[in-house]
PDB file of C-alpha atoms in Angstrom:
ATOM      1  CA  UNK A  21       8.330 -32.460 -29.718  1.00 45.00           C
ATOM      2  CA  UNK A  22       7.383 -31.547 -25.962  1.00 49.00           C
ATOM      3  CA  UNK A  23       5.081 -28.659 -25.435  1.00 50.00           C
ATOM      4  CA  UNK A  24       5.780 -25.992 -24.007  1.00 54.00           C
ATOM      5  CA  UNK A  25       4.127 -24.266 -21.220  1.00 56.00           C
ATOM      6  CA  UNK A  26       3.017 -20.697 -21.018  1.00 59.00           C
ATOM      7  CA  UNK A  27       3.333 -18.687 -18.044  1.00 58.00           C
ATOM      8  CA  UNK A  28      -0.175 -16.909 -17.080  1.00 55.00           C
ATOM      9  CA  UNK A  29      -0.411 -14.587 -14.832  1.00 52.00           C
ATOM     10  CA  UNK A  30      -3.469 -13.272 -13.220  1.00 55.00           C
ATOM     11  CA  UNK A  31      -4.318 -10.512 -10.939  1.00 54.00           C
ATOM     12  CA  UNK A  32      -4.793 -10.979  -7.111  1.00 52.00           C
ATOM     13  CA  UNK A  33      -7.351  -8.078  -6.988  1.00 56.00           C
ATOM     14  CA  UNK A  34      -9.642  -5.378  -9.743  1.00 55.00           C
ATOM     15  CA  UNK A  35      -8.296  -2.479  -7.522  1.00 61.00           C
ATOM     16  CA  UNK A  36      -5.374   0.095  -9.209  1.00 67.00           C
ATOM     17  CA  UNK A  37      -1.747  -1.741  -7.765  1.00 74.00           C
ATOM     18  CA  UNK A  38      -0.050  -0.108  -4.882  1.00 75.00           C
ATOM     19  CA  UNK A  39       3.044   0.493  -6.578  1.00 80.00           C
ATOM     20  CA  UNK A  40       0.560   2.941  -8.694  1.00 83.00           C
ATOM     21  CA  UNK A  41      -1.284   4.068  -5.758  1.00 83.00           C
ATOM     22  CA  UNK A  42       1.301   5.205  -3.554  1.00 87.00           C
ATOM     23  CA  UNK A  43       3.081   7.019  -6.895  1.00 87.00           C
ATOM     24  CA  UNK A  44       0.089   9.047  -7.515  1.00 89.00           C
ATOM     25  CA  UNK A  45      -0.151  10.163  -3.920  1.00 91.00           C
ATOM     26  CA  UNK A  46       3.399  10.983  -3.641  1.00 92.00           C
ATOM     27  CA  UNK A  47       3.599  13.139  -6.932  1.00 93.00           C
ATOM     28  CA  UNK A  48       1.478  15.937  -7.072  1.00 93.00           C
ATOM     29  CA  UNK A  49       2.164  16.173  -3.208  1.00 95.00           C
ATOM     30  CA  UNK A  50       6.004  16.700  -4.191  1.00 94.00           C
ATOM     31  CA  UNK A  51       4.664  19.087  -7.078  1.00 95.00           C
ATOM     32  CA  UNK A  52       2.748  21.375  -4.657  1.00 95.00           C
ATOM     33  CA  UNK A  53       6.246  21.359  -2.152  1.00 95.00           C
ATOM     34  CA  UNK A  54       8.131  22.328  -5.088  1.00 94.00           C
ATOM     35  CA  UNK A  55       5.971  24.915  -6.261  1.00 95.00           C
ATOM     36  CA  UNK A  56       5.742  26.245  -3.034  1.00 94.00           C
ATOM     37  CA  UNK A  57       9.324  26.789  -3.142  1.00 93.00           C
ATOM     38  CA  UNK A  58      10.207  28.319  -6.211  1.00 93.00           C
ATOM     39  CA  UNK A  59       7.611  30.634  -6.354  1.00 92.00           C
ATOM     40  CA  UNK A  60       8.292  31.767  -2.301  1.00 90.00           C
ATOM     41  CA  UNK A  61      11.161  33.850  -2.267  1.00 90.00           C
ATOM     42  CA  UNK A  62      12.651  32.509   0.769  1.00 89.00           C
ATOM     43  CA  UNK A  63      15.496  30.630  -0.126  1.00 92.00           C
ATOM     44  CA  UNK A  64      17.923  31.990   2.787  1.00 91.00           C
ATOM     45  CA  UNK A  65      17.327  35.191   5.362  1.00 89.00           C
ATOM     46  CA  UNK A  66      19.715  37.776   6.141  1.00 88.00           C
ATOM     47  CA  UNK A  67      19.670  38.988  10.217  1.00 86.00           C
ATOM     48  CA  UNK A  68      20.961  41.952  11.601  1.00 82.00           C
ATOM     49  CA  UNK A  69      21.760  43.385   8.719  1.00 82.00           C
ATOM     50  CA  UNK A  70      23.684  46.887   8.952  1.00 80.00           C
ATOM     51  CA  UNK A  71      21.987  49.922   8.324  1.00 77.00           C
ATOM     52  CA  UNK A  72      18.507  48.210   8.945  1.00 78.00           C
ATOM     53  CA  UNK A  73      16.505  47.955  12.056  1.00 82.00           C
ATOM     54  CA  UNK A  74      16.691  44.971  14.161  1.00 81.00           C
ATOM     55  CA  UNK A  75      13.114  43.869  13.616  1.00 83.00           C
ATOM     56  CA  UNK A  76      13.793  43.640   9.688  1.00 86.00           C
ATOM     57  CA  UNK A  77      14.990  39.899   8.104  1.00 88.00           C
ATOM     58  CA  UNK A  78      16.018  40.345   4.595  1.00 88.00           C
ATOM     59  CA  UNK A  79      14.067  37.267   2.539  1.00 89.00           C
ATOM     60  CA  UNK A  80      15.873  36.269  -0.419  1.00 89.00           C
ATOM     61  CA  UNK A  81      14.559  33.989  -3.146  1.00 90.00           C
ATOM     62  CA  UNK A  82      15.492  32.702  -6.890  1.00 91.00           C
ATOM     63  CA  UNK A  83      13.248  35.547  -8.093  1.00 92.00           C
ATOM     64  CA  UNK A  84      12.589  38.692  -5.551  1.00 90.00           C
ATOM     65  CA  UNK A  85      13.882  39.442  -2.759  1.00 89.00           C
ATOM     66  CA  UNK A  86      11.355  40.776   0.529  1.00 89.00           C
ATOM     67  CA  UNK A  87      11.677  42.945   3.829  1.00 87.00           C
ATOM     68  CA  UNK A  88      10.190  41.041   6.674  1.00 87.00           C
ATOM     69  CA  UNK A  89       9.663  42.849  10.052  1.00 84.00           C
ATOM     70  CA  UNK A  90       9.341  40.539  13.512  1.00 81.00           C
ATOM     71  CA  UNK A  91       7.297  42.858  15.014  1.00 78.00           C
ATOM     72  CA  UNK A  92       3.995  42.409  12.369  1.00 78.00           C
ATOM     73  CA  UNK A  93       3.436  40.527   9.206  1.00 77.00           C
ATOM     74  CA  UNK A  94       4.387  42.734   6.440  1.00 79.00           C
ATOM     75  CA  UNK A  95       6.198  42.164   3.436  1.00 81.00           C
ATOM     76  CA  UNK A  96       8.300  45.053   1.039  1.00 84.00           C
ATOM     77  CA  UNK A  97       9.305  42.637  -2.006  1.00 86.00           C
ATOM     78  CA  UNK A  98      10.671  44.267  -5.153  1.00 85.00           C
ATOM     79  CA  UNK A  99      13.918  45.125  -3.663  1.00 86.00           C
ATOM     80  CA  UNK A 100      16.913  46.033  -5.537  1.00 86.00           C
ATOM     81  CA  UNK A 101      20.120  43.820  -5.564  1.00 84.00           C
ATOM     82  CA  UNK A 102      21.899  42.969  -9.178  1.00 89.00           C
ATOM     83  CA  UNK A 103      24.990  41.287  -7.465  1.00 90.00           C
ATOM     84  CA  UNK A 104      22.240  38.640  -5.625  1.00 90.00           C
ATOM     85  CA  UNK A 105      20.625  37.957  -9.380  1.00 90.00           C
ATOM     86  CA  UNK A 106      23.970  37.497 -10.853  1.00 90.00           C
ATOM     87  CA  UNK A 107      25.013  34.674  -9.380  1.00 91.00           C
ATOM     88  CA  UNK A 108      25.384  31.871 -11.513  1.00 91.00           C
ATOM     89  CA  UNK A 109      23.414  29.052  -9.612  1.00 92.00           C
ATOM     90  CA  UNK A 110      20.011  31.490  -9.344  1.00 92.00           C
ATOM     91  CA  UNK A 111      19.712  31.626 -13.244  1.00 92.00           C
ATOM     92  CA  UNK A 112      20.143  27.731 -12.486  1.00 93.00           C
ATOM     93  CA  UNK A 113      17.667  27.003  -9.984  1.00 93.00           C
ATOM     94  CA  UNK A 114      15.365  28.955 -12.281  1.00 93.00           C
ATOM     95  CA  UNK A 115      15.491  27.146 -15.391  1.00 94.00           C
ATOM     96  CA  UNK A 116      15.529  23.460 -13.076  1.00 94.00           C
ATOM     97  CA  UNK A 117      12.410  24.537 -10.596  1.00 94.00           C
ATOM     98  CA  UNK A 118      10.740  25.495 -13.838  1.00 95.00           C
ATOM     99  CA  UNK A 119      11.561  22.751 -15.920  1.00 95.00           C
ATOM    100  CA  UNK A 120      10.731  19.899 -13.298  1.00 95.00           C
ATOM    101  CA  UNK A 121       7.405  21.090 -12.807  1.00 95.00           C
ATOM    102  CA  UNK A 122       6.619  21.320 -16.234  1.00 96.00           C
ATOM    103  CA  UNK A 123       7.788  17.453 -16.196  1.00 95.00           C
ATOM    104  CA  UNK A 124       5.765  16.657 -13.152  1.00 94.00           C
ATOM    105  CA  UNK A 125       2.645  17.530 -14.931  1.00 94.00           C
ATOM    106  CA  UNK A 126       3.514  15.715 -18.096  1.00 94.00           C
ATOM    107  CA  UNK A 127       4.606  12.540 -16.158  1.00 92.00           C
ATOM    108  CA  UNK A 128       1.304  12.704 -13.934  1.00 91.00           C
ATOM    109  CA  UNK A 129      -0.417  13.139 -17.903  1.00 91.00           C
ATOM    110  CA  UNK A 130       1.057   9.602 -18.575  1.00 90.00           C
ATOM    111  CA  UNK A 131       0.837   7.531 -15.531  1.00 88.00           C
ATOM    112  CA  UNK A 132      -2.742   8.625 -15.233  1.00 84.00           C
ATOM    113  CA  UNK A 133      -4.139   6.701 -18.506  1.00 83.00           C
ATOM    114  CA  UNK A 134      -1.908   3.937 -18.021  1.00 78.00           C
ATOM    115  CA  UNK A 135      -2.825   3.283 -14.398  1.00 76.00           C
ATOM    116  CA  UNK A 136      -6.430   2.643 -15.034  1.00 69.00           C
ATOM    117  CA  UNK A 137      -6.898   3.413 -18.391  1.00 56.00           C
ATOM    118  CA  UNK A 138     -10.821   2.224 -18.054  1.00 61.00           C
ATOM    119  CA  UNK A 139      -9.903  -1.893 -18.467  1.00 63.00           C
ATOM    120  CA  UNK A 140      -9.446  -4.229 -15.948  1.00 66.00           C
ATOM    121  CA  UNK A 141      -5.404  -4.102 -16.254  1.00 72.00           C
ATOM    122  CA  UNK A 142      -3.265  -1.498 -16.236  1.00 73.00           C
ATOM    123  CA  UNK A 143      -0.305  -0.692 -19.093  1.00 78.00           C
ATOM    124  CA  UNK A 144       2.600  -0.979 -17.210  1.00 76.00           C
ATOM    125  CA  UNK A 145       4.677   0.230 -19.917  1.00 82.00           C
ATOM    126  CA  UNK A 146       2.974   3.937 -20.358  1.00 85.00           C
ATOM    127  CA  UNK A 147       2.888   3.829 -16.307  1.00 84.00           C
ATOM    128  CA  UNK A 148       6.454   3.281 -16.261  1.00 85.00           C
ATOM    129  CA  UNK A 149       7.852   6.190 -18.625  1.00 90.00           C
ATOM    130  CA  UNK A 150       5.309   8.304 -16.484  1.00 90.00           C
ATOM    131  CA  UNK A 151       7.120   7.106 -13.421  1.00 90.00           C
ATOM    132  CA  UNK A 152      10.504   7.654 -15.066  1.00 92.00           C
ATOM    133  CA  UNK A 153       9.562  11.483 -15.619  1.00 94.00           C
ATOM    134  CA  UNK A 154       8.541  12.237 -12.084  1.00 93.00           C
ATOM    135  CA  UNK A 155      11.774  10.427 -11.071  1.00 94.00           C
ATOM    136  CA  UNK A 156      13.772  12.817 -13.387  1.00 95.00           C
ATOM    137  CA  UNK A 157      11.541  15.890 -12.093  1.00 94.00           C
ATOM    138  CA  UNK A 158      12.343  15.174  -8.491  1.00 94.00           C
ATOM    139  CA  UNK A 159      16.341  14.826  -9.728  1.00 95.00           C
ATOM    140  CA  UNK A 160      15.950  18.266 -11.183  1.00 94.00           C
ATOM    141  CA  UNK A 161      14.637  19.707  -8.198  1.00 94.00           C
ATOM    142  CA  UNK A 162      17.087  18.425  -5.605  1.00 94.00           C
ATOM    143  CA  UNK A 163      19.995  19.344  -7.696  1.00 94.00           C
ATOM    144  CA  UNK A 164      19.488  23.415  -7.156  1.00 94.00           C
ATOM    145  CA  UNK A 165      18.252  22.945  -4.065  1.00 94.00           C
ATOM    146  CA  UNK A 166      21.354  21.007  -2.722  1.00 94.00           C
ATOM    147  CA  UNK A 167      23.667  23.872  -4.771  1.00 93.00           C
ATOM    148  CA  UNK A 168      22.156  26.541  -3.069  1.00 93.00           C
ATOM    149  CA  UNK A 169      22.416  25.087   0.674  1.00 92.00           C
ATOM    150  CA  UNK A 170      26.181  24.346  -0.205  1.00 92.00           C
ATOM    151  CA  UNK A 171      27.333  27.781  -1.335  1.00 90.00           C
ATOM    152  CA  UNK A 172      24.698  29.524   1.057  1.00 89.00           C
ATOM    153  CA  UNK A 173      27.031  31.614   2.866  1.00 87.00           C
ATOM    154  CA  UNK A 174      29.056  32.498  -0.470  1.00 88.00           C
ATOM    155  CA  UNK A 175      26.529  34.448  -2.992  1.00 88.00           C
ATOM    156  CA  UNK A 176      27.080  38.137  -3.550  1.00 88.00           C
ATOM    157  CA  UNK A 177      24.671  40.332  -2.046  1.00 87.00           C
ATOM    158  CA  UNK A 178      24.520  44.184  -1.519  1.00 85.00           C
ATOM    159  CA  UNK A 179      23.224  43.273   2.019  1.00 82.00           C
ATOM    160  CA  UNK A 180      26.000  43.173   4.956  1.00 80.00           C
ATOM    161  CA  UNK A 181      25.751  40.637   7.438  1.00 81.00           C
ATOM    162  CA  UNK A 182      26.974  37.737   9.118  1.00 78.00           C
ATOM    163  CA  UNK A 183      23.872  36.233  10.356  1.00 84.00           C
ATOM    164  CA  UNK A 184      22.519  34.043   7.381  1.00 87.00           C
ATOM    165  CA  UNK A 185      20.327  31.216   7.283  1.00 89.00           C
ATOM    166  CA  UNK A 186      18.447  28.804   5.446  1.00 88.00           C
ATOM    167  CA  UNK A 187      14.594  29.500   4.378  1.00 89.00           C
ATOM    168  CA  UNK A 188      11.629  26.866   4.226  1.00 91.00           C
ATOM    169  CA  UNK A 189      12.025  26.789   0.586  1.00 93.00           C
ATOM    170  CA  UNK A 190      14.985  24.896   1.496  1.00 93.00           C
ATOM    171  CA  UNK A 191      13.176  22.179   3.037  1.00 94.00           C
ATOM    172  CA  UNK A 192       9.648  22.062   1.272  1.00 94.00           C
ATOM    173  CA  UNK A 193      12.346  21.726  -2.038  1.00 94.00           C
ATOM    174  CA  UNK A 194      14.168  18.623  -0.541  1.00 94.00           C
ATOM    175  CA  UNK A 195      10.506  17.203   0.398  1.00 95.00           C
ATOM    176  CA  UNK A 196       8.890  18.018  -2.432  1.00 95.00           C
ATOM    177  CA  UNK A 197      12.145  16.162  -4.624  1.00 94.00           C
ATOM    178  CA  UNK A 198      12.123  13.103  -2.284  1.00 95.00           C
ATOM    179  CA  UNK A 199       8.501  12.747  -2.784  1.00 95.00           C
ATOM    180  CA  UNK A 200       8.945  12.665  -6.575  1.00 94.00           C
ATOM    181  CA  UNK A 201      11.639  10.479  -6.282  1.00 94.00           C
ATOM    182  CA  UNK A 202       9.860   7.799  -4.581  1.00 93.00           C
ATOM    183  CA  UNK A 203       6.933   8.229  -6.095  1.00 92.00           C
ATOM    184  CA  UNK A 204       8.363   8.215  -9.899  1.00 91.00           C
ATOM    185  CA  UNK A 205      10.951   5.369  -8.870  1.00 90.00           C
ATOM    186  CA  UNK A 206       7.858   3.198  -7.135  1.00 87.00           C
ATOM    187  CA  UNK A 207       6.066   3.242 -10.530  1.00 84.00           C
ATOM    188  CA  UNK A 208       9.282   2.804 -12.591  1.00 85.00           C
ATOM    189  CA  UNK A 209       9.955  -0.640 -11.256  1.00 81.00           C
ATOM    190  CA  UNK A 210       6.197  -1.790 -12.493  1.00 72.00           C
ATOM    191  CA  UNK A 211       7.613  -1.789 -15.661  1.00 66.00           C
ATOM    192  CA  UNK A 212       9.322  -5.016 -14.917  1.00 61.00           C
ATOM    193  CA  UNK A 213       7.764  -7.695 -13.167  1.00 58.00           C
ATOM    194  CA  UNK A 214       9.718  -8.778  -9.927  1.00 56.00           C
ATOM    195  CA  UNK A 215       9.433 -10.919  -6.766  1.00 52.00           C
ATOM    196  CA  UNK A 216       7.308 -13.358  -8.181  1.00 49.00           C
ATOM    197  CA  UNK A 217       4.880 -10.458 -10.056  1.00 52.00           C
ATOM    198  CA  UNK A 218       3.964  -9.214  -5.772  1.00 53.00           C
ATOM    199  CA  UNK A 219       5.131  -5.569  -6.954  1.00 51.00           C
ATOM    200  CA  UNK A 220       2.055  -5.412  -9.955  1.00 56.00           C
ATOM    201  CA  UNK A 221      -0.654  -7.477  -7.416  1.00 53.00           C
ATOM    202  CA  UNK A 222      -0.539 -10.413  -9.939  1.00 54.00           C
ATOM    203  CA  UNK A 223       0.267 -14.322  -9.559  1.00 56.00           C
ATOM    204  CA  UNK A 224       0.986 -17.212 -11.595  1.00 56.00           C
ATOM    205  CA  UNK A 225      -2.551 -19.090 -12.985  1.00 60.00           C
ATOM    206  CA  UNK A 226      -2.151 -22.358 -10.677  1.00 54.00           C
ATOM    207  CA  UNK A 227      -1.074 -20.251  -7.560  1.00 45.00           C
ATOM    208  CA  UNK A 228      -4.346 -18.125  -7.668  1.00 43.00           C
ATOM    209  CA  UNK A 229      -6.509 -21.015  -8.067  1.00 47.00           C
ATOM    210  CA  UNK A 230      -6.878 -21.856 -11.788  1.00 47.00           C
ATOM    211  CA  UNK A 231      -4.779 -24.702 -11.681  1.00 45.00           C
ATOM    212  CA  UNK A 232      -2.876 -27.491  -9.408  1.00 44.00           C
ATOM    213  CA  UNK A 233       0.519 -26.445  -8.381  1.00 49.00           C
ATOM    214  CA  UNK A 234       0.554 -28.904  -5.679  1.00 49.00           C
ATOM    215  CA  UNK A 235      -1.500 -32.287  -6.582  1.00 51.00           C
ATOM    216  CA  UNK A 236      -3.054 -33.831  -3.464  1.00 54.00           C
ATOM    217  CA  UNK A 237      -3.305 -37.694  -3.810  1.00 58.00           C
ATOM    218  CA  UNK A 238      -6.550 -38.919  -4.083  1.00 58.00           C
ATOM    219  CA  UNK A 239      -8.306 -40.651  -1.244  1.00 63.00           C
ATOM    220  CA  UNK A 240      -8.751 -44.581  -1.363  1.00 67.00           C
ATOM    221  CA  UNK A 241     -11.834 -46.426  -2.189  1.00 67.00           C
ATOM    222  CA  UNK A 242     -13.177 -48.163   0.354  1.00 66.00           C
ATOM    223  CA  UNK A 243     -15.343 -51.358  -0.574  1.00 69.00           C
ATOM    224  CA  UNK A 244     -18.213 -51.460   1.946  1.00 63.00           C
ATOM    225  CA  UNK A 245     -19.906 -54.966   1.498  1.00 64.00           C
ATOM    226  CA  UNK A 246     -23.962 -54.763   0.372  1.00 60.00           C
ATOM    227  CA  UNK A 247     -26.783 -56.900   2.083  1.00 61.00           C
ATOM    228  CA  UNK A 248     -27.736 -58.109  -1.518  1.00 59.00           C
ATOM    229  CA  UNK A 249     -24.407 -59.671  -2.104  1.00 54.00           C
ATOM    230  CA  UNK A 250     -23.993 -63.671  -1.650  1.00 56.00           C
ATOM    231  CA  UNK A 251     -23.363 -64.252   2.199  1.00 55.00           C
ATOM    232  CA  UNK A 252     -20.517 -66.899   2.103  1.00 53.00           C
ATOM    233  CA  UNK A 253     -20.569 -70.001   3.694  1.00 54.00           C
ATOM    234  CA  UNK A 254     -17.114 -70.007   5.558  1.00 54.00           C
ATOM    235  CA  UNK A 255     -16.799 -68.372   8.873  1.00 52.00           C
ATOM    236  CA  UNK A 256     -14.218 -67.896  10.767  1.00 53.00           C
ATOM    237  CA  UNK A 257     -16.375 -68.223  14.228  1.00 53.00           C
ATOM    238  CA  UNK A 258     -15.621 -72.083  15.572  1.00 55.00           C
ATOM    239  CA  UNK A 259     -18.823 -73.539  15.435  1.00 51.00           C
ATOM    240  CA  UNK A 260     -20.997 -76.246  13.369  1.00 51.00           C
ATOM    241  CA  UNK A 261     -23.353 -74.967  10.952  1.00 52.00           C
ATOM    242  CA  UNK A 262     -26.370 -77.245  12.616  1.00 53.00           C
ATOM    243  CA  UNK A 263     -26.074 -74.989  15.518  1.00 52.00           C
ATOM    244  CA  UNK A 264     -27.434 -72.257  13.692  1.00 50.00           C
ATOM    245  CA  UNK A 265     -30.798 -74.200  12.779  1.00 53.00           C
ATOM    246  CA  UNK A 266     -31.018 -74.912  16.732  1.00 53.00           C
ATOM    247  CA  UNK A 267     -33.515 -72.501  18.203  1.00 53.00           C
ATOM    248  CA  UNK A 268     -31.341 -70.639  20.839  1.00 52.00           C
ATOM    249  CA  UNK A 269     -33.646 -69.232  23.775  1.00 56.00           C
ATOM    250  CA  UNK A 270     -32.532 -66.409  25.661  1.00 51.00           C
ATOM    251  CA  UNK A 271     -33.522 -65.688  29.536  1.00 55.00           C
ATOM    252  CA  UNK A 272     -35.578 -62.294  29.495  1.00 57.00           C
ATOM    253  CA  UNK A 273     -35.333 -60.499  32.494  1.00 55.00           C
ATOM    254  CA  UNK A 274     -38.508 -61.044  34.749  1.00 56.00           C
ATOM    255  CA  UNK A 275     -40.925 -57.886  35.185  1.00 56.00           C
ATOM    256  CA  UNK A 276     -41.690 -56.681  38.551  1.00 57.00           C
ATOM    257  CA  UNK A 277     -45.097 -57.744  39.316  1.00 54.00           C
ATOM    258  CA  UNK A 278     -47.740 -55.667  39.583  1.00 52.00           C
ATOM    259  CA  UNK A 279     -48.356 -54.280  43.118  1.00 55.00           C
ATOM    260  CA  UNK A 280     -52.710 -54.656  43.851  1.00 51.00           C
ATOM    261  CA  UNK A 281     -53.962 -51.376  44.481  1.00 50.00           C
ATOM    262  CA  UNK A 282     -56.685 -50.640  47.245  1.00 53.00           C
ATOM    263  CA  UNK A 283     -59.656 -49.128  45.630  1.00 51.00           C
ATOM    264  CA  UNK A 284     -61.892 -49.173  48.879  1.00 53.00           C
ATOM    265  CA  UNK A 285     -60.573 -46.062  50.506  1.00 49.00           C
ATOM    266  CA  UNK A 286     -62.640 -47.288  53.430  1.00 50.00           C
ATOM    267  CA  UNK A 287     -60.984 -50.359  54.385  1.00 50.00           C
ATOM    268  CA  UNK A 288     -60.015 -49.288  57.927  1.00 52.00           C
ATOM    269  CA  UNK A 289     -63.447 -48.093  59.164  1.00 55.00           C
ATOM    270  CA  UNK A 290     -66.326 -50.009  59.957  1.00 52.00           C
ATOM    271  CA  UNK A 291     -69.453 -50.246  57.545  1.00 49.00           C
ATOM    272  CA  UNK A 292     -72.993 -49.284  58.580  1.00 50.00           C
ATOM    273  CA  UNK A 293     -74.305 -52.791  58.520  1.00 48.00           C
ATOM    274  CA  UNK A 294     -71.906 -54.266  60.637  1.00 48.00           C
ATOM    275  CA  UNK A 295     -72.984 -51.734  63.439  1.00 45.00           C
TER     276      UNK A 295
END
């Protein structure tokens, strides 16, 4: 019976995967952004409103409602409207801002250990569940958010006016939801390993080095003759084996000779005795 082989797979690097990193950045960023906006109550403003100066913007949230003036930075919160709170989508966007940062905190609670976890690889399943919360939490958060924008202009309010727009809660809540989104749906997909294991950092055992994916041939022997081996007798150069007892003389190339050199430095004067 053939064996059969089992698929290792090893990881590329010590350091936490991106897919993990770029979840846990994106997160509690999103969490902030959300909490930001649930807790600001600036949802949508009211301008010009009747029976107000024209310095005052009426600031209306999911749970108070604010006078803001142009002309300094003061806020009167606290301010009465019953017809505003009745609408059906505030008790919503309550109970959904609420719950999905509860499940932010719980998800973060999960991918944390199972990111790390103190060991050298991470559990991808714990990570993954964690990931799947903050993708539900950001779900939850977008839902309310999107409601509100679409029926801005239709909530009952005690306040006249025809001038209404959105608030930055509106935006830091669709932020704050794509950011869990991403994040929760970047460490979902860990779960599963894809694209040849590049979204965990890991590879297969031969293709980080372990083993031989691709066998190189080995190089060829070359036989280099030795001096101690037998010299044969047959050559291939045409000539008669007595010519190599002959003793072959070879011209040398004649040295310059040697030029005489005049030690008397006196040569060309006359001696004393001559005189």
């Amino acid at each position: 019976m053939p064996r059969r082989n089992t698929v290792v797979w090893k990881r590329t690097s010590l350091r936490t995967p991106g897919i993990l990193i770029f979840g846990l950045v994106m997160a509690p960023c999103g969490w902030i952004l959300n909490l930001t906006s649930t807790v600001s109550p600036n949802w949508r403003t009211l301008n010009t409103v009747n029976g107000q100066p024209p310095n005052v913007i009426v600031q209306q949230g999911i749970w108070d409602i604010c006078l803001a003036f142009n002309t300094n930075a003061d806020l009167q919160c606290n301010q009465p409207d019953i017809p505003y709170f009745q609408n059906q989508i505030i008790n919503i966007a309550q109970g959904l801002m609420v719950a999905s940062l509860v499940v932010t905190l719980i998800g973060l609670a999960i991918v944390i250990p199972g990111a790390r976890c103190w060991r050298d690889n991470p559990n991808w399943v714990v990570a993954g569940l964690g990931g799947l919360l903050i993708f539900l939490s950001g779900v939850m958060t977008i839902i309310p958010i999107s409601w509100y924008t679409h029926i801005l202009t239709q909530l009952n309010t005690t306040t006249v006016t025809s001038d209404i727009r959105e608030g930055y809660c509106i935006v830091l809540g669709y932020i704050g939801g794509i950011f869990e989104v991403l994040g929760g749906f970047v460490m979902f997909i860990g779960i599963c390993r894809c694209c040849g294991g590049k979204n965990r950092g890991e590879r297969r055992v031969d293709e980080a080095g372990t083993g031989v994916r691709h066998p190189k041939p080995l190089p060829t022997r070359l036989n280099v003759p030795s001096l101690s081996q037998h010299r044969s007798s047959a050559s291939s150069v045409p000539y008669s084996k007595d010519s190599l007892d002959d003793d072959v003389s070879f011209p040398r190339a004649k040295s310059p000779a040697a030029r005489s050199v005049n030690t008397n430095s006196n040569s060309g004067q006359p001696y004393d005795v001559d005189l």
